[in-house]
mmCIF file of C-alpha atoms (C1' of nucleotides) in Angstrom:
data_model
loop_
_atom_site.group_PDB
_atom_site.id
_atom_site.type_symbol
_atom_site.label_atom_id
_atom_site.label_comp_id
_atom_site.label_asym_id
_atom_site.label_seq_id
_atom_site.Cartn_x
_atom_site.Cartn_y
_atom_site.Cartn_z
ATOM 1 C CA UNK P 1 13.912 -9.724 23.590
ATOM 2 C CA UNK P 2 16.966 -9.015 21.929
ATOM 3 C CA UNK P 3 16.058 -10.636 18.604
ATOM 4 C CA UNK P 4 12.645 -8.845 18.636
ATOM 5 C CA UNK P 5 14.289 -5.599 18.921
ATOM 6 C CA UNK P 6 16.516 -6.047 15.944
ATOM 7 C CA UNK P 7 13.422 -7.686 13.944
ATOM 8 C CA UNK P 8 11.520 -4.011 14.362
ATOM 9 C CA UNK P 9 14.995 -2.104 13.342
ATOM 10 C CA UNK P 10 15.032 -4.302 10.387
ATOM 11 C CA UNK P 11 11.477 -3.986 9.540
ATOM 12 C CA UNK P 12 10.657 -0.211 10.530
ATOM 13 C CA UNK P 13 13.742 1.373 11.311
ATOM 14 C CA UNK P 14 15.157 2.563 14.832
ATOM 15 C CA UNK P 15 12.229 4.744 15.825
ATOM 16 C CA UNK P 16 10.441 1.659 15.687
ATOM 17 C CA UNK P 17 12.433 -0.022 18.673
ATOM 18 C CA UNK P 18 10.711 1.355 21.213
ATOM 19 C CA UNK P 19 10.288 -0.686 24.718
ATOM 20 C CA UNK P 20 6.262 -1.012 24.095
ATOM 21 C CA UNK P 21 6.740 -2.250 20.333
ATOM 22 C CA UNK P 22 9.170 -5.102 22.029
ATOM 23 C CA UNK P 23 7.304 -5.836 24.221
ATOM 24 C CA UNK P 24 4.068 -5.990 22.388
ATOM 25 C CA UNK P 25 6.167 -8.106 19.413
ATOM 26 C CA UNK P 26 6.405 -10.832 22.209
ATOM 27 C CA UNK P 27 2.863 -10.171 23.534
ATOM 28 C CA UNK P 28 3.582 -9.090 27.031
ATOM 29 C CA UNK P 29 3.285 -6.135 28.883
ATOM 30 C CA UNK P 30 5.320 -2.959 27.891
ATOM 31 C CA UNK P 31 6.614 -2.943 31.441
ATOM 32 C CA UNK P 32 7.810 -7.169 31.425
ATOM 33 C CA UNK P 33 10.767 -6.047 29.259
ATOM 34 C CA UNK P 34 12.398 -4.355 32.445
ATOM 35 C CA UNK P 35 12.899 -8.423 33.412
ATOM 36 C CA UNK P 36 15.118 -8.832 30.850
ATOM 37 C CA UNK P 37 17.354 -5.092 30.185
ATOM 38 C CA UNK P 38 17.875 -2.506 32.417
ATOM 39 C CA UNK P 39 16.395 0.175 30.358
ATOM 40 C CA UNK P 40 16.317 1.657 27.026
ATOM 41 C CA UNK P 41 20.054 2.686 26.390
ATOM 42 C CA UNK P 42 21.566 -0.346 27.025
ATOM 43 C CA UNK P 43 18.805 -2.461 24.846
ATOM 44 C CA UNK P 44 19.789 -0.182 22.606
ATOM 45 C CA UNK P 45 23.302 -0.434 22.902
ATOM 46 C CA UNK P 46 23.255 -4.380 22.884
ATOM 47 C CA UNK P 47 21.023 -3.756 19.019
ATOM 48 C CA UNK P 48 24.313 -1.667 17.985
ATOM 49 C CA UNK P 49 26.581 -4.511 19.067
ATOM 50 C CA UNK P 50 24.725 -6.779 16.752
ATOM 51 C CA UNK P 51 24.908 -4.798 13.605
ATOM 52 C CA UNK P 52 28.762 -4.638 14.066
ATOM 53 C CA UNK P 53 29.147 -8.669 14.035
ATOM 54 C CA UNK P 54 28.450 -8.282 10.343
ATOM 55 C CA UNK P 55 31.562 -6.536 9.219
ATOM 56 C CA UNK P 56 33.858 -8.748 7.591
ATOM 57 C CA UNK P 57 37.161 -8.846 8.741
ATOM 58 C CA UNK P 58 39.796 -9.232 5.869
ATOM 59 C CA UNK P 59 42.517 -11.731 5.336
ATOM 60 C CA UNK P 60 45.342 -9.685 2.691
ATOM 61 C CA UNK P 61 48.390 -9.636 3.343
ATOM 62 C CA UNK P 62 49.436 -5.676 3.142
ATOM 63 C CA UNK P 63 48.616 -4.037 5.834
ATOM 64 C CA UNK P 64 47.467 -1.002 4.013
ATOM 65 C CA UNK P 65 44.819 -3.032 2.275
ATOM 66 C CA UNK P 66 43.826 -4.734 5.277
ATOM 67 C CA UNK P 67 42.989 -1.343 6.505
ATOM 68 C CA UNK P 68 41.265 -0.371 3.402
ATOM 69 C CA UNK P 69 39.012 -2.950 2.872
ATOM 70 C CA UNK P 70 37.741 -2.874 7.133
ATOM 71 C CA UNK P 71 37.102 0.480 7.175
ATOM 72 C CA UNK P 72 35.319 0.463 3.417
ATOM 73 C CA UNK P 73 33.433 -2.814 5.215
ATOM 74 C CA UNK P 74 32.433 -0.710 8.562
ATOM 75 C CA UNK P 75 31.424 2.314 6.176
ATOM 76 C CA UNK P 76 28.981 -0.487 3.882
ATOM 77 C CA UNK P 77 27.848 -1.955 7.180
ATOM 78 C CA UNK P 78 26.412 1.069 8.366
ATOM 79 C CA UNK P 79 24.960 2.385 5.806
ATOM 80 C CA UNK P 80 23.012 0.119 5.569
ATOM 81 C CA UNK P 81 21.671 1.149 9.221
ATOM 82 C CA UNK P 82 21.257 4.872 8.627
ATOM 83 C CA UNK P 83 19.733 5.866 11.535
ATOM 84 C CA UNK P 84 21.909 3.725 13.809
ATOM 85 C CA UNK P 85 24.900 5.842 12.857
ATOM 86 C CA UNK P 86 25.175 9.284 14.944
ATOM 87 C CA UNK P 87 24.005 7.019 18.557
ATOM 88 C CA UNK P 88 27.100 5.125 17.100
ATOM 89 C CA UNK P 89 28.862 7.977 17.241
ATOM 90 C CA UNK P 90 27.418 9.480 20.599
ATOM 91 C CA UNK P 91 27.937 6.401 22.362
ATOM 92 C CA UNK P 92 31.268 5.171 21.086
ATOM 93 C CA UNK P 93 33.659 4.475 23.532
ATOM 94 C CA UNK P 94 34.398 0.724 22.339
ATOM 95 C CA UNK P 95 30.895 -0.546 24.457
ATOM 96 C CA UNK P 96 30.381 -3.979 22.694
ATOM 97 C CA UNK P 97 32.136 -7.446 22.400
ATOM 98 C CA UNK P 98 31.871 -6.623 18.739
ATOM 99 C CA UNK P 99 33.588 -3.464 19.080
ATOM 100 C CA UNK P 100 35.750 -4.590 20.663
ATOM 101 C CA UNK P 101 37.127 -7.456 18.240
ATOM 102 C CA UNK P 102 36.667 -4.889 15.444
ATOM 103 C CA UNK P 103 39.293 -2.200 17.445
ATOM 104 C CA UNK P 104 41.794 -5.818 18.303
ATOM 105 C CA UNK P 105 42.028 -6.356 14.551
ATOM 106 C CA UNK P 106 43.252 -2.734 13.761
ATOM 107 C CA UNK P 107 45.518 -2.733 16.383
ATOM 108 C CA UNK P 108 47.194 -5.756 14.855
ATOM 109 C CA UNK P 109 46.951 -4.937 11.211
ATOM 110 C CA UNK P 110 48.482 -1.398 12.343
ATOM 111 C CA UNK P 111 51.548 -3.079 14.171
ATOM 112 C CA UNK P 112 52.246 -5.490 11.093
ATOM 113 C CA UNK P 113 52.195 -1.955 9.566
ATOM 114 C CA UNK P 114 54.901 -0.538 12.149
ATOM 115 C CA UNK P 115 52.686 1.565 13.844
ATOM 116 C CA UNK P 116 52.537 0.907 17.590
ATOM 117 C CA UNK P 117 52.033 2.339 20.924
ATOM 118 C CA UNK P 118 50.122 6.210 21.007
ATOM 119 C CA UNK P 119 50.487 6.128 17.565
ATOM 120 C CA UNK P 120 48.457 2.651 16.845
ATOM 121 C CA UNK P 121 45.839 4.441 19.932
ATOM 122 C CA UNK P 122 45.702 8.022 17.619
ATOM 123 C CA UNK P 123 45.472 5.931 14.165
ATOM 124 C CA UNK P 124 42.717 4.004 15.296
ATOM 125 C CA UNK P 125 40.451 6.966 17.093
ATOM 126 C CA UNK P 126 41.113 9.214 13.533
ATOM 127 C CA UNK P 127 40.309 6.200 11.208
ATOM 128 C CA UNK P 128 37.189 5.122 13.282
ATOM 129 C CA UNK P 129 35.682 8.635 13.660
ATOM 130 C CA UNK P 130 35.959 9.635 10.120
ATOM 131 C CA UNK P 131 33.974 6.068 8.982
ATOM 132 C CA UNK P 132 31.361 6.474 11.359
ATOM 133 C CA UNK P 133 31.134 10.333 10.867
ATOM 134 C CA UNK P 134 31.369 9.434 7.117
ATOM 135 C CA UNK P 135 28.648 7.029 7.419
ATOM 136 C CA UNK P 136 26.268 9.482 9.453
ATOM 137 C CA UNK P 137 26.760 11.933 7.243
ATOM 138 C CA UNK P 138 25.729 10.004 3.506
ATOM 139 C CA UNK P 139 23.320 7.895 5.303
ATOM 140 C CA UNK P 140 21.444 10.920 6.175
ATOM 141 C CA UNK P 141 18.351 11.553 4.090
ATOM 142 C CA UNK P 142 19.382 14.144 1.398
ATOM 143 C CA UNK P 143 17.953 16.967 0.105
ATOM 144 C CA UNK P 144 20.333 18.003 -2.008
ATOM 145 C CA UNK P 145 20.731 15.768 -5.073
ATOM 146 C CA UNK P 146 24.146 14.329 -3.997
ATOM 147 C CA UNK P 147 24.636 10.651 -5.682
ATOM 148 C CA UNK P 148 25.498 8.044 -3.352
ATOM 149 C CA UNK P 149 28.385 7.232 -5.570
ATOM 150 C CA UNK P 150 30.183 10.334 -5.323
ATOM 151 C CA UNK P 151 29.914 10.274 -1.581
ATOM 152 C CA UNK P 152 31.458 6.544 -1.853
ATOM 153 C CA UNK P 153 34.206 8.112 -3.567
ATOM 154 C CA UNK P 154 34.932 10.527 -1.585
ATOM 155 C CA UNK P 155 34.642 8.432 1.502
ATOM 156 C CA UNK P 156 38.034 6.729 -0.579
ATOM 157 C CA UNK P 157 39.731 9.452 -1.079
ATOM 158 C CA UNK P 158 39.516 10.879 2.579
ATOM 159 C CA UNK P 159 40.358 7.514 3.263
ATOM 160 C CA UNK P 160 43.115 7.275 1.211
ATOM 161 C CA UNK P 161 44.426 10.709 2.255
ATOM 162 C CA UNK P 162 44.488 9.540 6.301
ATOM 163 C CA UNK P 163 45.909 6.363 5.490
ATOM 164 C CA UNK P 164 49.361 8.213 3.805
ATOM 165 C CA UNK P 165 49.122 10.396 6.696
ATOM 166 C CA UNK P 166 49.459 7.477 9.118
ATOM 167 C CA UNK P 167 51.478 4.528 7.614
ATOM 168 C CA UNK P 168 55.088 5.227 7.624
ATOM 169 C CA UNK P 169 56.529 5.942 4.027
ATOM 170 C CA UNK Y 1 10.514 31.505 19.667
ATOM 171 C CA UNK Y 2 13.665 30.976 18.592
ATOM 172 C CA UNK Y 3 15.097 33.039 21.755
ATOM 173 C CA UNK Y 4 13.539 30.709 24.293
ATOM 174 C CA UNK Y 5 14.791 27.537 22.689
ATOM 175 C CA UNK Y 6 18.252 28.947 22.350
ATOM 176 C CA UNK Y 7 17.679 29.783 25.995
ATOM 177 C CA UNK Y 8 16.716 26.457 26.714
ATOM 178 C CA UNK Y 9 19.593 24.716 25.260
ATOM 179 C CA UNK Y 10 21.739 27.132 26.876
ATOM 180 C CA UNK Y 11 20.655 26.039 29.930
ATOM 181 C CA UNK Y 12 19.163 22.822 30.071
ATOM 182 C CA UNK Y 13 20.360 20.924 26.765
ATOM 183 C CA UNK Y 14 18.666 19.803 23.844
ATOM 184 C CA UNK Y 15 16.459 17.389 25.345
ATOM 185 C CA UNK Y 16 14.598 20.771 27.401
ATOM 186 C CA UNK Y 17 14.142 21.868 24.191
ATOM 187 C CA UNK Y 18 10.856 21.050 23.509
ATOM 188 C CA UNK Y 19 8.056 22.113 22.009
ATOM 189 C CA UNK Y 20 5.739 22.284 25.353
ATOM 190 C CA UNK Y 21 9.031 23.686 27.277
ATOM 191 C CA UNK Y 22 9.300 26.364 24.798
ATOM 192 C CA UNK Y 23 5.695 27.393 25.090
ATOM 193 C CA UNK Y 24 5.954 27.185 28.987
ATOM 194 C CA UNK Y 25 8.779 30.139 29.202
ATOM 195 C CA UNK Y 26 6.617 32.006 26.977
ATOM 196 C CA UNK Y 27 3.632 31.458 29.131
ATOM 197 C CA UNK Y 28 1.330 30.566 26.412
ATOM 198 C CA UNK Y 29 -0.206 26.800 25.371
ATOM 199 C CA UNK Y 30 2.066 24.574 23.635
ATOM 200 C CA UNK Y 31 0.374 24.715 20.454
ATOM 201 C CA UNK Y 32 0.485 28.395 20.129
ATOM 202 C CA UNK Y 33 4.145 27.871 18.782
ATOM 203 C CA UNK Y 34 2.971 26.228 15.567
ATOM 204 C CA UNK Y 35 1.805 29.552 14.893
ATOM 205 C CA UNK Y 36 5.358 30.556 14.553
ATOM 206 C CA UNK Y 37 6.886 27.067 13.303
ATOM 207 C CA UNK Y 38 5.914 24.315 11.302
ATOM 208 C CA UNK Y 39 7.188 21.711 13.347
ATOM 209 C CA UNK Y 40 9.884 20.835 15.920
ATOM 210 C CA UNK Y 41 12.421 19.651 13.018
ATOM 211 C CA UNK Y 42 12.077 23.164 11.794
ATOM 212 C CA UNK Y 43 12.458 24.370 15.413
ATOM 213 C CA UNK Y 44 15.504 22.542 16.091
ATOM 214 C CA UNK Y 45 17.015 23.252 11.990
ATOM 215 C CA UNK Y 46 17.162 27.084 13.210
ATOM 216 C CA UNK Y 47 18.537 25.865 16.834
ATOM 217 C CA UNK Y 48 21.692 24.421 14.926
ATOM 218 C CA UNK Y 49 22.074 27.261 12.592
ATOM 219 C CA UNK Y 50 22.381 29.767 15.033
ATOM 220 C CA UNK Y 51 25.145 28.037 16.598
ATOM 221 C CA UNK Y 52 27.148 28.201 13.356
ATOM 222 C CA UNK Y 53 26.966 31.731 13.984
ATOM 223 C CA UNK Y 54 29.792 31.295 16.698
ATOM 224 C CA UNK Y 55 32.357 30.099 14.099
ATOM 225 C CA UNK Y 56 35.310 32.339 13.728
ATOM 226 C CA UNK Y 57 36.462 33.140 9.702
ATOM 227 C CA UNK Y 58 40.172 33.528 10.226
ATOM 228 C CA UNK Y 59 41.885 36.374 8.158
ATOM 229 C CA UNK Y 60 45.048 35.044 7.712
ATOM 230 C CA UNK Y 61 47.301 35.081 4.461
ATOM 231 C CA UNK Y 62 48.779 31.007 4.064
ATOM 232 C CA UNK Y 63 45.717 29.457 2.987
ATOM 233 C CA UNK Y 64 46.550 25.712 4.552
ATOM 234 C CA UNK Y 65 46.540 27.516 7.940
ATOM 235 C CA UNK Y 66 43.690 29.495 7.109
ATOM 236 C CA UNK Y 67 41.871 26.065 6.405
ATOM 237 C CA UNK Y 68 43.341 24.383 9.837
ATOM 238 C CA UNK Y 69 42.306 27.517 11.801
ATOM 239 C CA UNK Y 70 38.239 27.122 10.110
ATOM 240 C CA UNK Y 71 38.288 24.103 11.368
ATOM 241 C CA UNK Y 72 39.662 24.113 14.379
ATOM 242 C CA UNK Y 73 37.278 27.163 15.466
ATOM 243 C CA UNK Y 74 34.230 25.013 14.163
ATOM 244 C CA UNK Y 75 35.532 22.239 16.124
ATOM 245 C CA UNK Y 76 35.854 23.994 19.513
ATOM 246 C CA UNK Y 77 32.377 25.651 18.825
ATOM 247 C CA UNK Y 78 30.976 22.158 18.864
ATOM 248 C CA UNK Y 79 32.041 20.509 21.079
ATOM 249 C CA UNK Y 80 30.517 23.217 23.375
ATOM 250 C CA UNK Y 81 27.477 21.648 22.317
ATOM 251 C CA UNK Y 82 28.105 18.169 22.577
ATOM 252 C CA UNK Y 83 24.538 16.926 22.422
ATOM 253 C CA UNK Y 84 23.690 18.674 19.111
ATOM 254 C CA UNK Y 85 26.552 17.346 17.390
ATOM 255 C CA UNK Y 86 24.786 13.896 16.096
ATOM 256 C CA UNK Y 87 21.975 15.691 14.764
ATOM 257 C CA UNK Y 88 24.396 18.313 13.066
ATOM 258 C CA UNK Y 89 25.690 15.084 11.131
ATOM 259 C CA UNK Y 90 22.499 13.280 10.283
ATOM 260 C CA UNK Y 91 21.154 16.697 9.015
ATOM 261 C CA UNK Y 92 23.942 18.119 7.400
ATOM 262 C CA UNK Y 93 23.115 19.573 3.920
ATOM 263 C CA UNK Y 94 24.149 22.994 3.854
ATOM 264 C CA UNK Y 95 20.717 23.591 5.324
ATOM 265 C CA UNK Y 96 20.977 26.783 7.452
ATOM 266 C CA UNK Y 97 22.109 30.403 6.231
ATOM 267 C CA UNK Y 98 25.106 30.193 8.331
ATOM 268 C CA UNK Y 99 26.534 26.821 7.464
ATOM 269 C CA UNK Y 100 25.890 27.820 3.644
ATOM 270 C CA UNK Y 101 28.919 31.248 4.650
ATOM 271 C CA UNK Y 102 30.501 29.198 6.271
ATOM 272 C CA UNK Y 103 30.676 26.326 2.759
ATOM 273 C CA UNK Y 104 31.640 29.721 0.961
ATOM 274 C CA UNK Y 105 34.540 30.570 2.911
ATOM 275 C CA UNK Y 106 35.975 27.349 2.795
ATOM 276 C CA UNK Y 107 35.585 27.430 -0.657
ATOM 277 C CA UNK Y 108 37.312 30.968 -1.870
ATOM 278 C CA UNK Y 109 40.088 29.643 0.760
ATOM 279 C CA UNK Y 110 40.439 26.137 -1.474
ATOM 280 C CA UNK Y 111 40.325 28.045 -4.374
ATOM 281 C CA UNK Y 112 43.337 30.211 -2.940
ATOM 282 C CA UNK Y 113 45.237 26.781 -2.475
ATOM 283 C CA UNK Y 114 45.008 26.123 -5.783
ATOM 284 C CA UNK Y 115 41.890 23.502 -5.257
ATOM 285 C CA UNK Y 116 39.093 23.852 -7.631
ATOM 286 C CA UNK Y 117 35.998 22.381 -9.034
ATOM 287 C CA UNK Y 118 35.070 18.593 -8.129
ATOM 288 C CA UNK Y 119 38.043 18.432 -6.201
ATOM 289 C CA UNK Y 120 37.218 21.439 -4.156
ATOM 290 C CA UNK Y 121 33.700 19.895 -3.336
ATOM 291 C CA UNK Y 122 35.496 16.488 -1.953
ATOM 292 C CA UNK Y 123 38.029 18.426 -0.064
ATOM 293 C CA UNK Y 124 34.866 20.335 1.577
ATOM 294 C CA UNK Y 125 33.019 17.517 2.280
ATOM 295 C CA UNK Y 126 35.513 15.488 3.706
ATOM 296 C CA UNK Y 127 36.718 18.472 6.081
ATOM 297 C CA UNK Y 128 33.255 19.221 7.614
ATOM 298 C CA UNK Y 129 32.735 15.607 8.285
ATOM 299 C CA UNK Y 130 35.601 14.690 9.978
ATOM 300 C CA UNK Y 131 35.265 17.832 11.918
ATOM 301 C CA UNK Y 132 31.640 17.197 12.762
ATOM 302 C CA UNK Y 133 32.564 13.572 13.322
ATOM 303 C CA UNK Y 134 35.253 13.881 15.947
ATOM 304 C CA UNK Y 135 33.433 16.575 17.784
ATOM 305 C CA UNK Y 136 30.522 14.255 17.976
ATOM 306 C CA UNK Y 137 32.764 11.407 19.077
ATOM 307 C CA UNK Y 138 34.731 13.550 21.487
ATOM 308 C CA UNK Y 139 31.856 15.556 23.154
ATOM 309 C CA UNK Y 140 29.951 12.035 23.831
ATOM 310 C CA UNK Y 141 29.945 11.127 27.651
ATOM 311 C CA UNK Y 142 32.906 9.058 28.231
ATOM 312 C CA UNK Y 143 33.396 6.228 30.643
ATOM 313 C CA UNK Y 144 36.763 5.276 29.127
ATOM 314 C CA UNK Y 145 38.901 8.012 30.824
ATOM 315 C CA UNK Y 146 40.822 9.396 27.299
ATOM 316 C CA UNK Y 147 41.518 12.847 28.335
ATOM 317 C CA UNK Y 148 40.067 15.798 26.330
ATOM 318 C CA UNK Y 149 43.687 17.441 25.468
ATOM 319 C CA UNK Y 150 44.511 14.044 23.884
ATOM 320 C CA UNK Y 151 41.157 13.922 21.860
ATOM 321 C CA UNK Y 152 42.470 17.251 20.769
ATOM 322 C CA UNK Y 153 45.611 16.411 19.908
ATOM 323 C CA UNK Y 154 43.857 13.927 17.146
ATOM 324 C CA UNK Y 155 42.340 15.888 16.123
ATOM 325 C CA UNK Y 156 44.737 18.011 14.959
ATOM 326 C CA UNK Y 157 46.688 15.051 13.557
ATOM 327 C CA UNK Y 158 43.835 13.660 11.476
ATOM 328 C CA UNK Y 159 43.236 17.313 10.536
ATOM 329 C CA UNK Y 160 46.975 17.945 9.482
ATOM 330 C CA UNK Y 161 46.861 14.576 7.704
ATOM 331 C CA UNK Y 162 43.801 15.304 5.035
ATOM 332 C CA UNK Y 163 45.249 18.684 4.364
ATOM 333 C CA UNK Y 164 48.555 17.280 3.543
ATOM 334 C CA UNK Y 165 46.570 14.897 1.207
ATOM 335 C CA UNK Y 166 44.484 17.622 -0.188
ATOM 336 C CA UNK Y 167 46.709 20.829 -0.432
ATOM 337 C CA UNK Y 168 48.645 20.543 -3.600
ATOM 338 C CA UNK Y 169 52.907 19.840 -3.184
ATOM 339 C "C1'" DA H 1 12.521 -15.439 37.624
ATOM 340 C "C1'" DC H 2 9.070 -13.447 34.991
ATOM 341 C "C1'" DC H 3 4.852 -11.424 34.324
ATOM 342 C "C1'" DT H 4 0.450 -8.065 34.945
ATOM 343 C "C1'" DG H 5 -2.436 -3.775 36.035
ATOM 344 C "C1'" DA H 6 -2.393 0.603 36.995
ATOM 345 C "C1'" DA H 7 -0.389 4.662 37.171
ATOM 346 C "C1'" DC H 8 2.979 8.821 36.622
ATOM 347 C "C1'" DA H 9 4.989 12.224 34.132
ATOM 348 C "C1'" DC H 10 5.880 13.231 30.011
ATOM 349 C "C1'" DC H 11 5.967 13.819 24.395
ATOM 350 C "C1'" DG H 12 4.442 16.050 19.314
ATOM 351 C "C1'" DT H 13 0.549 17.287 16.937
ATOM 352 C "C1'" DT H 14 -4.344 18.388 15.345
ATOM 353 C "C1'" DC H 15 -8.787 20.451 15.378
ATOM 354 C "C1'" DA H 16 -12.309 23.650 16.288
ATOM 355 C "C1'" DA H 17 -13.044 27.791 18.220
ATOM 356 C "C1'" DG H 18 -12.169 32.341 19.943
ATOM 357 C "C1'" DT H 19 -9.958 37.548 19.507
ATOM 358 C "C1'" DA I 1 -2.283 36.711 12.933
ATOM 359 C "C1'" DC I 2 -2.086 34.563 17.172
ATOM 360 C "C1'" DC I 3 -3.908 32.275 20.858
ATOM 361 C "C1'" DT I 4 -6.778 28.586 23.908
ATOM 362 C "C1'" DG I 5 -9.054 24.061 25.408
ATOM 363 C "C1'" DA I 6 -9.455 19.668 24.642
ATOM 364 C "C1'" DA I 7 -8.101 15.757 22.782
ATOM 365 C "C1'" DC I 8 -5.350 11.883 20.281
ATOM 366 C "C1'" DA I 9 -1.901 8.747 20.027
ATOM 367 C "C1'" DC I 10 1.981 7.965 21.745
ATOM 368 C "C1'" DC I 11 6.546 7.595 24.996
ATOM 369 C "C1'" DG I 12 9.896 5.442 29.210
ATOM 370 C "C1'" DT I 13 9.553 3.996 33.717
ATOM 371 C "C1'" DT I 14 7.979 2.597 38.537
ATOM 372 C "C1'" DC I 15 5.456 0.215 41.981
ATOM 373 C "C1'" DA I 16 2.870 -3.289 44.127
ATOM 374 C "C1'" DA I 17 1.215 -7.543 43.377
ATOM 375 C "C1'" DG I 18 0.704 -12.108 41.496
ATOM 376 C "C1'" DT I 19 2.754 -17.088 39.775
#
DNA sequence: ACCTGAACACCGTTCAAGT
DNA sequence: ACCTGAACACCGTTCAAGT
């Protein structure tokens, strides 16, 4: 079921996934897929999940790097999943196993950094947010003749800016 | 048209906001309204701009405060409309009339700070987003129980933390 | 445990026709 | 210019019943 529903996001994109294209994927009655998930949210919830396990998580030694290069990863990751983003964003609340790991790993890399406690809690919500919302936003289908480079650059430099903002000096 | 969705959303959400809902408070078939609209994106495009209407332009001399006072107001304006927050983000391309005055103020008040040019247009962009991000993040439906003051408070700290990366020293 | 048939209460949109 | 009636091609979900 699961692996059906993440063959039509592939394939045709989110609007695709509904519970009637599942179910007619496995050839079986639009209503059989209520054996297997609740309903549509969390199906689609457990699809997010999936498209989080392929973030890489990185292995540098500074801590500001480390940062860097997870939230540049998350950013790719997503954009690559367009119109996954802003349900990303309206259902974040750290849902998935995936999430979960992702949200462990910045809470250590931001302790080897010194930042701990409401601090590490604040760091993490700010630099999440702005990746995701970063990712809605250039994932989007433009209108305006905005080059996907520029909006990769200034995804760094925002980046950049919140980083000095949060790391201790 | 426009009145009755408005009226809708005010009352019901965005999700009663649609096309045959519309039609019913006007007492007329639903496909009399494509007389008036082309479709419900364009429906929904003029929904979102009208809430940008709400925004309060501070007039106030220090230009960094004038900048965290924009925001601020666009934030709280939001997140009084949590549900149309995602789409704000996935559509987001100076579309409307108001969110165009709104990408003007922001940019005489940059230029006052002594930001210009490319550098201007990156400081805008990544101002709006993280605005619209965290207000899309923060109005979701939470089952973690994070507190709205302390979303707030992040706000304000990611907020201080790009200007202080963006305002010239 | 997993499936089917049939139904309910919806959607957005189009087309031809009326005034 | 603005509306109606009727239809098309969809949705998610439920309920009773079958194996």
């Amino acid at each position: 079921v699961l692996a059906a529903a993440n063959e039509l996001l592939a394939e045709k994109g989110l609007s695709a996934v509904t519970m009637r294209a599942v179910a007619q994927r496995l050839a079986v009655a639009p209503n059989a897929i209520y054996s297997h998930v609740a309903n549509k949210t969390e199906l689609v919830d457990e699809v997010l999940d999936a498209v989080l396990a392929k973030v890489d998580v990185p292995r540098v030694a500074d801590p500001a790097e480390a940062l860097y290069e997870l939230m540049s990863s998350t950013h790719a990751v997503l954009l690559r999943h367009p119109d996954l983003v802003p349900i990303f964003l309206s259902r974040q609340g750290s849902r998935g196993a995936n999430a979960q790991r992702l949200g462990e790993v910045m809470h250590d890399v931001l302790a080897e950094a010194g930042v701990t406690g409401a601090a590490a809690v604040e760091a993490r919500r700010v630099l999440i947010i702005f990746t995701i919302g970063f990712a809605a936003f250039s994932g989007a289908p433009r209108d305006d003749g905005v080059p996907a480079a520029e909006l990769q650059r200034h995804f760094d430099s925002g980046l950049r800016w919140l980083l000095s903002g949060i790391l201790p000096k």
